[in-house]
mmCIF file of C-alpha atoms in Angstrom:
data_model
loop_
_atom_site.group_PDB
_atom_site.id
_atom_site.type_symbol
_atom_site.label_atom_id
_atom_site.label_comp_id
_atom_site.label_asym_id
_atom_site.label_seq_id
_atom_site.Cartn_x
_atom_site.Cartn_y
_atom_site.Cartn_z
ATOM 1 C CA MET A 5 -15.635 11.422 52.231
ATOM 2 C CA GLU A 6 -19.240 11.020 53.323
ATOM 3 C CA GLN A 7 -17.894 12.876 56.214
ATOM 4 C CA GLU A 8 -16.999 15.559 54.728
ATOM 5 C CA LEU A 9 -19.307 16.423 52.159
ATOM 6 C CA ILE A 10 -21.494 17.338 55.555
ATOM 7 C CA GLU A 11 -18.683 19.119 57.045
ATOM 8 C CA LYS A 12 -18.481 21.504 53.608
ATOM 9 C CA LYS A 13 -21.115 23.610 52.278
ATOM 10 C CA PRO A 14 -20.977 22.552 48.401
ATOM 11 C CA GLN A 15 -21.230 25.071 45.687
ATOM 12 C CA LYS A 16 -23.415 25.050 42.508
ATOM 13 C CA GLN A 17 -22.488 25.574 39.640
ATOM 14 C CA ASP A 18 -24.357 28.274 37.190
ATOM 15 C CA ARG A 19 -23.806 25.672 33.641
ATOM 16 C CA GLN A 20 -24.660 22.082 32.466
ATOM 17 C CA PRO A 21 -22.363 20.131 32.394
ATOM 18 C CA GLY A 22 -20.768 20.803 35.273
ATOM 19 C CA ILE A 23 -17.562 20.858 35.768
ATOM 20 C CA GLU A 24 -15.857 18.456 38.199
ATOM 21 C CA ALA A 25 -12.023 20.551 39.008
ATOM 22 C CA GLU A 26 -13.862 23.295 40.081
ATOM 23 C CA MET A 27 -16.042 21.329 42.888
ATOM 24 C CA ASP A 28 -16.083 21.571 46.354
ATOM 25 C CA PRO A 29 -15.778 18.756 47.452
ATOM 26 C CA LYS A 30 -14.213 17.228 44.831
ATOM 27 C CA PRO A 31 -15.814 13.587 44.064
ATOM 28 C CA GLU A 32 -14.034 10.433 45.149
ATOM 29 C CA TYR A 33 -13.214 8.962 41.510
ATOM 30 C CA ILE A 34 -10.988 5.493 43.221
ATOM 31 C CA LYS A 35 -10.574 4.594 46.652
ATOM 32 C CA GLU A 36 -7.069 4.153 47.641
ATOM 33 C CA SER A 37 -7.341 0.510 48.885
ATOM 34 C CA TYR A 38 -8.804 -0.411 45.697
ATOM 35 C CA LYS A 39 -6.966 -3.260 44.378
ATOM 36 C CA ALA A 40 -6.685 -4.671 41.002
ATOM 37 C CA SER A 41 -6.033 -7.765 39.410
ATOM 38 C CA GLY A 42 -5.704 -7.700 35.939
ATOM 39 C CA LYS A 43 -9.468 -8.092 34.794
ATOM 40 C CA LEU A 44 -9.805 -6.221 31.947
ATOM 41 C CA SER A 45 -5.932 -6.924 30.612
ATOM 42 C CA GLY A 46 -5.704 -6.140 27.041
ATOM 43 C CA LYS A 47 -9.114 -5.317 26.191
ATOM 44 C CA ALA A 48 -10.619 -1.289 24.546
ATOM 45 C CA ALA A 49 -13.260 0.420 26.511
ATOM 46 C CA LEU A 50 -15.089 3.643 25.201
ATOM 47 C CA ILE A 51 -16.931 5.654 27.915
ATOM 48 C CA THR A 52 -19.165 8.169 27.056
ATOM 49 C CA GLY A 53 -19.433 10.738 29.162
ATOM 50 C CA GLY A 54 -16.035 9.574 30.742
ATOM 51 C CA ASP A 55 -14.394 12.944 31.894
ATOM 52 C CA SER A 56 -15.754 13.256 35.165
ATOM 53 C CA GLY A 57 -17.915 12.215 37.756
ATOM 54 C CA ILE A 58 -19.447 8.202 37.366
ATOM 55 C CA GLY A 59 -17.069 8.359 34.038
ATOM 56 C CA ARG A 60 -13.984 9.230 35.753
ATOM 57 C CA ALA A 61 -14.718 6.242 38.013
ATOM 58 C CA VAL A 62 -14.925 3.692 35.139
ATOM 59 C CA SER A 63 -12.067 5.228 33.137
ATOM 60 C CA VAL A 64 -9.783 5.063 35.893
ATOM 61 C CA HIS A 65 -10.822 1.500 37.348
ATOM 62 C CA PHE A 66 -10.424 0.448 33.231
ATOM 63 C CA ALA A 67 -7.460 1.657 33.195
ATOM 64 C CA LYS A 68 -6.613 -0.104 36.712
ATOM 65 C CA GLU A 69 -7.333 -3.163 35.368
ATOM 66 C CA GLY A 70 -5.480 -3.346 32.101
ATOM 67 C CA ALA A 71 -7.266 -1.320 29.728
ATOM 68 C CA ASP A 72 -6.648 0.911 26.894
ATOM 69 C CA VAL A 73 -9.886 3.987 27.670
ATOM 70 C CA ALA A 74 -11.450 6.169 25.182
ATOM 71 C CA ILE A 75 -13.413 9.260 26.360
ATOM 72 C CA VAL A 76 -16.831 10.856 24.904
ATOM 73 C CA TYR A 77 -16.949 14.147 26.777
ATOM 74 C CA PHE A 78 -18.847 17.572 25.866
ATOM 75 C CA ASP A 79 -17.388 20.486 26.095
ATOM 76 C CA GLU A 80 -14.595 20.054 29.465
ATOM 77 C CA ASP A 81 -11.526 19.802 28.434
ATOM 78 C CA GLU A 82 -10.143 20.433 31.962
ATOM 79 C CA ASP A 83 -12.057 17.505 33.466
ATOM 80 C CA ALA A 84 -10.961 14.932 29.852
ATOM 81 C CA GLU A 85 -7.567 16.099 29.915
ATOM 82 C CA GLU A 86 -7.279 15.070 34.349
ATOM 83 C CA THR A 87 -9.260 11.708 33.645
ATOM 84 C CA LYS A 88 -6.392 11.322 30.665
ATOM 85 C CA GLU A 89 -3.747 11.823 32.582
ATOM 86 C CA LEU A 90 -5.274 9.603 35.577
ATOM 87 C CA VAL A 91 -5.548 6.536 32.849
ATOM 88 C CA GLU A 92 -2.043 7.069 31.241
ATOM 89 C CA ALA A 93 -0.447 6.925 35.056
ATOM 90 C CA GLU A 94 -2.025 3.199 34.427
ATOM 91 C CA GLY A 95 0.489 2.589 31.695
ATOM 92 C CA ARG A 96 -2.648 2.816 29.472
ATOM 93 C CA LYS A 97 -3.318 4.316 26.167
ATOM 94 C CA CYS A 98 -6.087 7.311 26.760
ATOM 95 C CA LEU A 99 -7.944 8.635 23.858
ATOM 96 C CA LEU A 100 -10.332 11.729 24.021
ATOM 97 C CA PHE A 101 -13.194 12.888 22.036
ATOM 98 C CA ARG A 102 -14.854 16.598 22.605
ATOM 99 C CA GLY A 103 -18.076 16.399 20.853
ATOM 100 C CA ASP A 104 -22.428 15.983 20.708
ATOM 101 C CA VAL A 105 -23.578 12.773 21.715
ATOM 102 C CA LYS A 106 -27.089 13.104 20.201
ATOM 103 C CA ASP A 107 -25.013 13.975 16.929
ATOM 104 C CA SER A 108 -25.504 10.416 14.970
ATOM 105 C CA ASP A 109 -22.682 11.064 12.591
ATOM 106 C CA PHE A 110 -20.264 12.205 15.675
ATOM 107 C CA CYS A 111 -21.246 9.100 17.430
ATOM 108 C CA LYS A 112 -20.125 7.034 14.384
ATOM 109 C CA ASN A 113 -17.155 8.705 13.127
ATOM 110 C CA THR A 114 -16.036 8.162 17.001
ATOM 111 C CA VAL A 115 -16.266 4.612 17.735
ATOM 112 C CA GLU A 116 -14.361 4.031 13.796
ATOM 113 C CA GLU A 117 -11.698 6.034 14.707
ATOM 114 C CA VAL A 118 -11.613 4.435 18.444
ATOM 115 C CA VAL A 119 -11.374 1.210 16.703
ATOM 116 C CA ALA A 120 -8.601 2.002 13.952
ATOM 117 C CA LYS A 121 -6.348 3.709 16.853
ATOM 118 C CA PHE A 122 -6.594 0.327 19.462
ATOM 119 C CA GLY A 123 -7.340 -2.312 16.363
ATOM 120 C CA LYS A 124 -10.447 -3.278 18.682
ATOM 121 C CA LEU A 125 -13.684 -2.115 20.952
ATOM 122 C CA ASN A 126 -14.404 -4.826 24.003
ATOM 123 C CA ILE A 127 -16.216 -2.894 26.036
ATOM 124 C CA LEU A 128 -18.961 0.189 25.335
ATOM 125 C CA VAL A 129 -20.131 2.347 28.071
ATOM 126 C CA ASN A 130 -22.652 4.445 27.691
ATOM 127 C CA ASN A 131 -23.286 6.509 30.260
ATOM 128 C CA ALA A 132 -23.212 10.279 29.006
ATOM 129 C CA GLY A 133 -26.170 12.019 30.211
ATOM 130 C CA MET A 134 -28.338 15.653 31.371
ATOM 131 C CA GLN A 135 -31.787 15.892 33.595
ATOM 132 C CA ILE A 136 -33.506 19.733 33.827
ATOM 133 C CA PRO A 137 -35.497 19.671 37.288
ATOM 134 C CA LYS A 138 -38.544 21.071 36.436
ATOM 135 C CA LYS A 139 -41.352 21.090 39.280
ATOM 136 C CA GLU A 140 -44.503 21.035 36.784
ATOM 137 C CA ALA A 141 -44.628 18.751 34.283
ATOM 138 C CA GLU A 142 -46.429 21.483 32.368
ATOM 139 C CA ALA A 143 -42.914 23.834 32.846
ATOM 140 C CA ILE A 144 -41.304 20.957 30.109
ATOM 141 C CA THR A 145 -40.928 22.121 27.172
ATOM 142 C CA GLU A 146 -40.807 20.230 23.382
ATOM 143 C CA ASP A 147 -37.254 21.519 22.565
ATOM 144 C CA GLN A 148 -36.211 20.442 26.642
ATOM 145 C CA LEU A 149 -37.759 16.994 25.680
ATOM 146 C CA GLU A 150 -36.029 16.562 22.880
ATOM 147 C CA GLU A 151 -32.771 17.405 24.263
ATOM 148 C CA THR A 152 -33.299 15.249 27.301
ATOM 149 C CA PHE A 153 -34.143 12.290 24.468
ATOM 150 C CA ARG A 154 -31.072 12.605 22.199
ATOM 151 C CA THR A 155 -28.613 12.916 25.190
ATOM 152 C CA ASN A 156 -29.850 10.007 27.226
ATOM 153 C CA ILE A 157 -31.578 7.139 24.989
ATOM 154 C CA PHE A 158 -30.852 8.313 21.283
ATOM 155 C CA ALA A 159 -26.820 8.428 22.236
ATOM 156 C CA TYR A 160 -27.203 4.909 23.783
ATOM 157 C CA PHE A 161 -28.683 3.718 20.789
ATOM 158 C CA TYR A 162 -26.471 5.470 18.083
ATOM 159 C CA PHE A 163 -23.200 4.112 19.884
ATOM 160 C CA ALA A 164 -24.566 0.701 20.428
ATOM 161 C CA GLN A 165 -25.571 0.241 16.942
ATOM 162 C CA ASP A 166 -22.198 1.386 15.531
ATOM 163 C CA ALA A 167 -20.177 -0.895 18.068
ATOM 164 C CA LEU A 168 -21.791 -3.337 17.567
ATOM 165 C CA ALA A 169 -20.161 -3.239 13.781
ATOM 166 C CA HIS A 170 -17.085 -4.436 15.751
ATOM 167 C CA MET A 171 -17.944 -6.565 18.396
ATOM 168 C CA HIS A 172 -17.050 -9.980 19.403
ATOM 169 C CA GLU A 173 -18.089 -13.521 21.353
ATOM 170 C CA GLY A 174 -17.328 -11.833 24.826
ATOM 171 C CA ASP A 175 -17.434 -8.438 24.136
ATOM 172 C CA CYS A 176 -20.325 -6.451 26.554
ATOM 173 C CA ILE A 177 -22.056 -3.358 26.096
ATOM 174 C CA ILE A 178 -22.605 -1.848 30.077
ATOM 175 C CA ASN A 179 -25.751 1.744 29.892
ATOM 176 C CA THR A 180 -26.264 3.927 32.834
ATOM 177 C CA THR A 181 -29.554 4.211 33.740
ATOM 178 C CA SER A 182 -30.513 5.350 37.407
ATOM 179 C CA VAL A 183 -32.973 4.463 40.404
ATOM 180 C CA THR A 184 -35.808 7.058 39.417
ATOM 181 C CA ALA A 185 -36.273 4.007 36.829
ATOM 182 C CA TYR A 186 -37.361 2.832 39.379
ATOM 183 C CA ARG A 187 -39.235 4.653 41.630
ATOM 184 C CA SER A 188 -40.517 8.494 41.031
ATOM 185 C CA SER A 189 -39.000 11.130 40.377
ATOM 186 C CA PRO A 190 -41.399 13.976 40.396
ATOM 187 C CA ASN A 191 -39.118 16.984 39.550
ATOM 188 C CA LEU A 192 -37.229 14.699 36.789
ATOM 189 C CA ILE A 193 -40.369 13.495 34.455
ATOM 190 C CA ASP A 194 -38.308 13.230 31.194
ATOM 191 C CA TYR A 195 -35.572 12.170 32.835
ATOM 192 C CA SER A 196 -36.790 9.145 34.544
ATOM 193 C CA SER A 197 -38.654 8.572 31.433
ATOM 194 C CA THR A 198 -35.608 8.323 29.749
ATOM 195 C CA LYS A 199 -34.105 6.159 32.410
ATOM 196 C CA GLY A 200 -36.906 4.273 31.906
ATOM 197 C CA ALA A 201 -36.089 3.175 28.538
ATOM 198 C CA ILE A 202 -32.608 2.524 29.171
ATOM 199 C CA THR A 203 -33.437 -0.394 31.178
ATOM 200 C CA SER A 204 -36.009 -1.547 28.615
ATOM 201 C CA PHE A 205 -33.078 -1.184 26.203
ATOM 202 C CA THR A 206 -30.436 -2.744 28.065
ATOM 203 C CA ARG A 207 -33.553 -5.401 28.363
ATOM 204 C CA SER A 208 -34.396 -6.144 24.642
ATOM 205 C CA LEU A 209 -30.870 -6.194 23.419
ATOM 206 C CA ALA A 210 -29.574 -8.405 26.190
ATOM 207 C CA SER A 211 -32.263 -10.929 24.886
ATOM 208 C CA ASN A 212 -31.002 -9.916 20.947
ATOM 209 C CA LEU A 213 -27.393 -10.159 20.962
ATOM 210 C CA ALA A 214 -27.643 -13.575 23.432
ATOM 211 C CA GLU A 215 -26.513 -16.036 20.197
ATOM 212 C CA LYS A 216 -23.701 -13.615 19.722
ATOM 213 C CA LYS A 217 -22.663 -14.165 22.488
ATOM 214 C CA ILE A 218 -22.477 -10.708 23.047
ATOM 215 C CA ARG A 219 -23.391 -9.194 26.787
ATOM 216 C CA VAL A 220 -25.635 -6.292 28.017
ATOM 217 C CA ASN A 221 -26.088 -5.393 31.249
ATOM 218 C CA GLY A 222 -26.258 -2.018 33.296
ATOM 219 C CA VAL A 223 -25.923 -0.063 36.333
ATOM 220 C CA ALA A 224 -28.946 1.945 38.116
ATOM 221 C CA PRO A 225 -26.772 4.455 40.590
ATOM 222 C CA GLY A 226 -28.827 6.221 43.576
ATOM 223 C CA PRO A 227 -27.632 9.779 44.524
ATOM 224 C CA VAL A 228 -23.861 9.641 43.591
ATOM 225 C CA TRP A 229 -21.807 13.405 43.821
ATOM 226 C CA THR A 230 -20.713 14.126 40.708
ATOM 227 C CA PRO A 231 -21.074 17.659 38.490
ATOM 228 C CA LEU A 232 -24.958 16.657 36.675
ATOM 229 C CA ILE A 233 -25.705 17.616 41.091
ATOM 230 C CA VAL A 234 -24.639 21.022 40.952
ATOM 231 C CA SER A 235 -25.014 21.886 37.565
ATOM 232 C CA THR A 236 -28.800 21.285 38.105
ATOM 233 C CA PHE A 237 -30.153 21.850 41.402
ATOM 234 C CA ASP A 238 -30.346 23.968 43.841
ATOM 235 C CA GLU A 239 -27.918 24.545 46.971
ATOM 236 C CA GLU A 240 -30.692 23.474 49.214
ATOM 237 C CA LYS A 241 -31.349 20.554 47.785
ATOM 238 C CA ILE A 242 -27.390 19.554 46.838
ATOM 239 C CA LYS A 243 -26.595 20.021 50.827
ATOM 240 C CA LYS A 244 -29.498 17.791 51.088
ATOM 241 C CA PHE A 245 -28.488 15.544 48.659
ATOM 242 C CA GLY A 246 -28.093 11.466 49.477
ATOM 243 C CA SER A 247 -30.051 12.045 52.870
ATOM 244 C CA GLU A 248 -33.413 10.014 51.717
ATOM 245 C CA THR A 249 -31.158 6.936 51.257
ATOM 246 C CA ALA A 250 -31.019 4.106 53.903
ATOM 247 C CA MET A 251 -27.243 5.354 54.661
ATOM 248 C CA LYS A 252 -27.999 8.834 54.670
ATOM 249 C CA ARG A 253 -25.456 9.904 52.379
ATOM 250 C CA ALA A 254 -24.724 10.375 48.646
ATOM 251 C CA GLY A 255 -22.406 7.558 47.275
ATOM 252 C CA GLN A 256 -18.377 8.256 46.044
ATOM 253 C CA PRO A 257 -18.606 7.767 42.081
ATOM 254 C CA SER A 258 -15.817 5.567 43.668
ATOM 255 C CA GLU A 259 -18.335 3.327 44.892
ATOM 256 C CA LEU A 260 -19.945 2.972 41.199
ATOM 257 C CA GLY A 261 -16.712 1.950 39.983
ATOM 258 C CA PRO A 262 -16.412 -1.736 40.797
ATOM 259 C CA ALA A 263 -20.156 -2.319 39.232
ATOM 260 C CA TYR A 264 -18.547 -1.578 35.839
ATOM 261 C CA VAL A 265 -15.578 -3.832 36.278
ATOM 262 C CA PHE A 266 -17.427 -6.443 37.619
ATOM 263 C CA LEU A 267 -20.319 -6.782 34.239
ATOM 264 C CA ALA A 268 -17.371 -5.932 31.760
ATOM 265 C CA SER A 269 -14.970 -8.648 33.231
ATOM 266 C CA ASP A 270 -15.230 -12.732 32.623
ATOM 267 C CA ASP A 271 -16.511 -12.760 36.448
ATOM 268 C CA ALA A 272 -19.682 -11.687 34.503
ATOM 269 C CA SER A 273 -19.762 -14.483 31.606
ATOM 270 C CA PHE A 274 -22.775 -15.513 32.246
ATOM 271 C CA ILE A 275 -24.904 -11.821 33.382
ATOM 272 C CA THR A 276 -27.243 -10.293 30.706
ATOM 273 C CA GLY A 277 -29.999 -8.257 30.696
ATOM 274 C CA GLN A 278 -29.472 -7.186 34.486
ATOM 275 C CA VAL A 279 -29.480 -4.244 36.745
ATOM 276 C CA ILE A 280 -26.634 -3.483 39.471
ATOM 277 C CA HIS A 281 -28.530 -1.280 41.540
ATOM 278 C CA VAL A 282 -25.768 0.561 43.495
ATOM 279 C CA ASN A 283 -27.811 3.403 45.292
ATOM 280 C CA GLY A 284 -26.936 3.402 49.427
ATOM 281 C CA GLY A 285 -30.439 0.636 50.041
ATOM 282 C CA GLU A 286 -33.349 2.765 48.011
ATOM 283 C CA VAL A 287 -35.731 -0.477 47.407
ATOM 284 C CA VAL A 288 -36.551 -0.468 44.012
ATOM 285 C CA ASN A 289 -39.162 -3.005 42.068
ATOM 286 C CA GLY A 290 -38.207 -4.088 38.911
#
């Protein structure tokens, strides 16, 4: 798959969020060699941004491991329907929720409906996010700043607060942060700030919930080939995307999914407040 990225010229999309169905080359959401073992059998999961990119990979991996999946997405209907088909092809149930994660009422209503339909909620994956690159800090408007923070961190709070009313010992929350929380990102100042907030949110919430035996962890992706990339960067950046890593390539969503499976499963029963870095070899601190 990484060789295919080199040989093809990726196509930029003009609207965020991007559409995975229109990407060329398309991301790989699960490896053919992936072997499931029922690690999440009988679980119910809610995944924001679950229609495409890393979210699709998590949705499919969770389904393959035996979980029913509820997917929250903005307006990418084609991607959402395809992911639903992929989940159902694994013999699992899939619910789709179209809406804006910046709306606290939408978040609350979604959680309530998931519990009503599945009878439980064991795993929350906060994954939805947005980014708008700006070369100058002065170019970040107040509206952009608010939209980025409301999408990337406020929504994580909303969903966590609502989900915790239904979670019990052994359940867990997984937050998607980013390598940009650990190293500079000069053209993504507001975005990287939200990812730093997510990392701190993860650690603090984990400590808060430790006595209830509800685990909270995070995954910090490096450059990963998703619709967010083709919908936010220019063609020159897209062409070179991932080349700065030690592995000299972008990652695929298929390479992220197993990290979420691990954190959601009993294999990670003694892990909380931690972040797994899946970034192609970038050196990070913290």
